[in-house]
Amino acid sequence: MGQIDLEVRNLKKYFGSVCAVNDVSLQICNGEFFSILGPSGCGKTTLLRIIAGLLPPDKGSVYLRGRCIDSVPAYRRDINTVFQNYALFPHMTVFDNIAFGLSVKKLQKKEIREKVLSAIDLVELEGLENRKPKQLSGGQQQRVALARALVNQPSVLLLDEPLGALDVKLRQLMQDELKKLQKKLRTTFIYVTHDQEEAISMSDRIAIMKDGRIEQVGTPIEIYSRPKTKFIAGFIGDANFFEGKPAFVNDSTICLRIDNQYAIKAFSRNQLDISTKVIIMVRPEKIRILPSFQTLDLKDNNEINIVNGQIEDVLYLGNMIEYIVRISSKTRVIVFEQNYSDQSIYKKGARIVAFWKAKDSVLLSE
Amino acid sequence: MKKKSRYADDFILVLMLGPALLWFVFFFLVPLAIIVFYSFCERGTYGGIVYRFTLRNYVEAFDALYLNAFVRSVRIAFLNTFLCLIIGYPVAYYISTKPPRIKNSLILLVIVPFWTNFLVRTYSWMIILRTEGLVNSLLLGLNILRNPLNLLFSEKAVVIGLVYGYLPFMILPIYASIEKVDFLLLDAAKDLGANSMQVFAKIMLPLTLPGIIAGSILVLIPSLGAFITPDLLGGAKNLMIGNVIKDQFLAARNWPFGSAIAIILMVIVVLLLKLYLGINKENE
């Protein structure tokens, strides 16, 4: 990745006795689409407000292109924000809203006009220049908020759940457009959201936040397929968890016994202690279902985890089918299968064999 | 069927509007008509009214003495409104930034003076402002002054008394309009590069303009016709038009002339209001 655009070091912010942002450090590169993902109340909006300069941190510093900007007030920071509910100025037209940042900087009228019109063009709002925000739809308001921030050509654009108020279809459309816009402008985007799918599909990197702390930073693939904690695995997508003390451990392999029935294998990079409790996570779509052992090719069964089970429930999701499979009296697993053909659905109560590759078993820490 | 139900609707409408309508007619329109009528009558030798048409009352009202009172009233009323605005706005803003519980107590404090009679409160200002009063004793005691200030019975005293009396009427509507402003808009403006002055001038002021206008009207109009405050705090030299009207009705027993001046005052108020609302409309 390129040079670092924005860096925060050891940020802390308390509200009363609650620690909203707890020792957060991040480095965000030039031109990156960086998401901060977390459940509501995890402190992500607070973090964004600190970066924007709208809230002073209790501890820590913010650096923009290597320069500490702690003492720079919000209105002098080369950072702009798209607010959650857009915060459009209700008494101004679309044109005046977008022109606001330029006109307070006392640019020439002609220059303002050119820039605003090209921003309007960029977000495809032609013909709506003289409307008031109240006369616009949610999607249009969102575009005005975006244009109003982008027209200032900030080094970093902060987006606080910008699509949260839109309906699903429009949200997907805007996701695509935002991503394209970001690619075109190469502006650094810091995107706050609680929507996992949105973060995964749009971001170059994601930071997972929980209770004011950053839990993991990584690319969408890293976060999804190699989550570090149970919280992250459960927050990003669905997951099956197996917990217990390992029955067998060597340099690269670990074996976990489940309900005295199965031994589940996972690979580990570092040597684990046999006495420590481990959690193994398997994504539901990594598990395959077959009617019986005969249909399974066991050439490299060392690399495969196999369990017997009975279909307890079938959920038809349209593009996918979700099976809930009981593999022992205590344990159930969720399995997603692509809906190849509507005929191939296993019936409730059917006895099946479920298997997945050992490398798809992910070792987690608590 | 349709017709019948419409009559029923009309009946209910009359029933609901009836009391207000009766009140309006008997306690507003009829008295107003009487005053208009009196203003064109002649005065009897020992007070009372002689029902003979004349325009003399209106001609007399433009005598220099009364014209001065008109001019003084308008000047004092505008000064009072302006002072209430620049004192009241920061107070209203300060209150609206507080958490809800403190907000309500502060608003209560703004209203509390209304629980005491206005006359009594104005008398207490006499005690505060007079030569041996609170202000002077304090300034003399702290050796800030050598000789006491002549505060009481001056235009200053009238303005102080009016600002004191009408300030709540300015604070409350401005507070209500500030409460409606989404403070996130101020953050957005800051984020876009506006300093505090620009945030105020471009966001806060236009969004609270309705409150400013409402407050200004509520202060300007009653202070134009004020008579208790100038009577008690202004002395003989600082007559406002309200005093003239009161004196014509009570002391001079010249009801027709008092009525004429009252009508002229009302016309001035209506013209000012029209001007004010006209400016407001342009801004919208």
Short mmCIF file of N, CA and C in Angstrom, two decimals, chain A residues 49 54 74-75 79-81 83 87-92 100-101 103-106 148 152, chain B residues 182 184-196 198-199 202-204 206-207 284:
data_model
loop_
_atom_site.label_atom_id
_atom_site.label_comp_id
_atom_site.label_asym_id
_atom_site.label_seq_id
_atom_site.Cartn_x
_atom_site.Cartn_y
_atom_site.Cartn_z
N ARG A 49 -15.79 11.45 14.75
CA ARG A 49 -15.90 12.85 15.17
C ARG A 49 -14.57 13.39 15.69
N LEU A 54 -14.36 17.45 15.53
CA LEU A 54 -15.59 17.95 16.16
C LEU A 54 -15.66 17.56 17.62
N ALA A 74 -11.70 22.06 13.62
CA ALA A 74 -12.41 21.32 12.57
C ALA A 74 -12.49 22.10 11.27
N TYR A 75 -12.74 23.42 11.38
CA TYR A 75 -12.98 24.18 10.15
C TYR A 75 -11.71 24.42 9.35
N ILE A 79 -10.29 17.79 5.97
CA ILE A 79 -11.08 16.56 6.10
C ILE A 79 -12.53 16.98 6.04
N ASN A 80 -13.35 16.26 5.29
CA ASN A 80 -14.78 16.55 5.27
C ASN A 80 -15.58 15.31 5.61
N THR A 81 -16.81 15.56 6.06
CA THR A 81 -17.64 14.46 6.56
C THR A 81 -18.97 14.40 5.83
N PHE A 83 -22.44 13.21 6.88
CA PHE A 83 -23.06 12.86 8.15
C PHE A 83 -24.16 11.82 7.98
N ALA A 87 -27.42 16.00 7.45
CA ALA A 87 -27.25 17.35 8.00
C ALA A 87 -27.20 18.41 6.90
N LEU A 88 -28.10 18.32 5.95
CA LEU A 88 -28.18 19.36 4.91
C LEU A 88 -28.81 20.61 5.52
N PHE A 89 -28.38 21.78 5.03
CA PHE A 89 -28.91 23.02 5.56
C PHE A 89 -30.30 23.25 4.98
N PRO A 90 -31.34 23.22 5.81
CA PRO A 90 -32.72 23.22 5.28
C PRO A 90 -33.11 24.53 4.61
N HIS A 91 -32.42 25.63 4.97
CA HIS A 91 -32.83 26.93 4.42
C HIS A 91 -32.08 27.27 3.13
N MET A 92 -31.25 26.34 2.65
CA MET A 92 -30.48 26.62 1.44
C MET A 92 -30.88 25.66 0.32
N PHE A 100 -21.44 25.74 -0.02
CA PHE A 100 -21.16 26.29 1.32
C PHE A 100 -19.68 26.31 1.67
N GLY A 101 -19.03 25.15 1.53
CA GLY A 101 -17.62 25.04 1.90
C GLY A 101 -16.74 25.98 1.11
N SER A 103 -17.80 28.84 -0.39
CA SER A 103 -18.13 30.25 -0.16
C SER A 103 -17.60 30.73 1.19
N VAL A 104 -17.54 29.86 2.20
CA VAL A 104 -16.95 30.33 3.46
C VAL A 104 -15.44 30.49 3.33
N LYS A 105 -14.86 29.85 2.32
CA LYS A 105 -13.43 30.06 2.07
C LYS A 105 -13.21 31.24 1.13
N LYS A 106 -14.31 31.94 0.80
CA LYS A 106 -14.25 33.17 0.00
C LYS A 106 -13.61 32.98 -1.36
N ARG A 148 -21.51 17.90 -1.38
CA ARG A 148 -21.16 19.02 -0.52
C ARG A 148 -19.79 18.80 0.14
N ASN A 152 -15.03 20.15 -1.86
CA ASN A 152 -13.88 20.77 -1.21
C ASN A 152 -12.57 20.04 -1.47
N ASP B 182 -31.36 21.59 14.47
CA ASP B 182 -30.55 20.39 14.65
C ASP B 182 -29.09 20.83 14.82
N LEU B 184 -26.50 19.29 14.81
CA LEU B 184 -25.59 18.61 13.89
C LEU B 184 -25.28 19.51 12.69
N LEU B 185 -26.23 20.40 12.35
CA LEU B 185 -26.01 21.32 11.24
C LEU B 185 -24.82 22.24 11.53
N LEU B 186 -24.66 22.58 12.80
CA LEU B 186 -23.54 23.45 13.17
C LEU B 186 -22.22 22.70 13.00
N ASP B 187 -22.23 21.42 13.38
CA ASP B 187 -21.05 20.57 13.16
C ASP B 187 -20.74 20.47 11.67
N ALA B 188 -21.79 20.28 10.88
CA ALA B 188 -21.60 20.15 9.43
C ALA B 188 -20.97 21.42 8.86
N ALA B 189 -21.45 22.57 9.33
CA ALA B 189 -20.91 23.84 8.84
C ALA B 189 -19.44 23.98 9.23
N LYS B 190 -19.12 23.64 10.48
CA LYS B 190 -17.73 23.69 10.94
C LYS B 190 -16.87 22.77 10.09
N ASP B 191 -17.40 21.57 9.88
CA ASP B 191 -16.67 20.56 9.11
C ASP B 191 -16.36 21.06 7.70
N LEU B 192 -17.27 21.88 7.15
CA LEU B 192 -17.08 22.39 5.79
C LEU B 192 -16.22 23.64 5.76
N GLY B 193 -15.70 24.06 6.91
CA GLY B 193 -14.73 25.15 6.91
C GLY B 193 -15.25 26.48 7.45
N ALA B 194 -16.44 26.50 8.06
CA ALA B 194 -16.96 27.76 8.57
C ALA B 194 -16.46 28.00 9.99
N ASN B 195 -15.94 29.21 10.27
CA ASN B 195 -15.56 29.52 11.65
C ASN B 195 -16.81 29.90 12.44
N SER B 196 -16.63 30.15 13.75
CA SER B 196 -17.81 30.36 14.61
C SER B 196 -18.70 31.49 14.11
N GLN B 198 -19.06 32.59 11.04
CA GLN B 198 -19.77 32.17 9.82
C GLN B 198 -20.87 31.16 10.14
N VAL B 199 -20.59 30.25 11.08
CA VAL B 199 -21.61 29.29 11.48
C VAL B 199 -22.83 30.03 12.00
N LYS B 202 -24.49 32.23 8.98
CA LYS B 202 -25.04 31.53 7.82
C LYS B 202 -26.00 30.41 8.18
N ILE B 203 -25.89 29.88 9.39
CA ILE B 203 -26.75 28.75 9.76
C ILE B 203 -27.71 29.15 10.89
N MET B 204 -27.13 29.55 12.02
CA MET B 204 -27.95 29.77 13.22
C MET B 204 -28.93 30.93 13.02
N PRO B 206 -30.19 32.53 10.23
CA PRO B 206 -31.34 32.32 9.34
C PRO B 206 -32.34 31.29 9.88
N LEU B 207 -31.85 30.28 10.56
CA LEU B 207 -32.77 29.25 11.04
C LEU B 207 -33.57 29.70 12.26
N GLU B 284 -37.84 34.57 3.17
CA GLU B 284 -38.20 33.14 3.12
C GLU B 284 -37.95 32.49 1.78
#
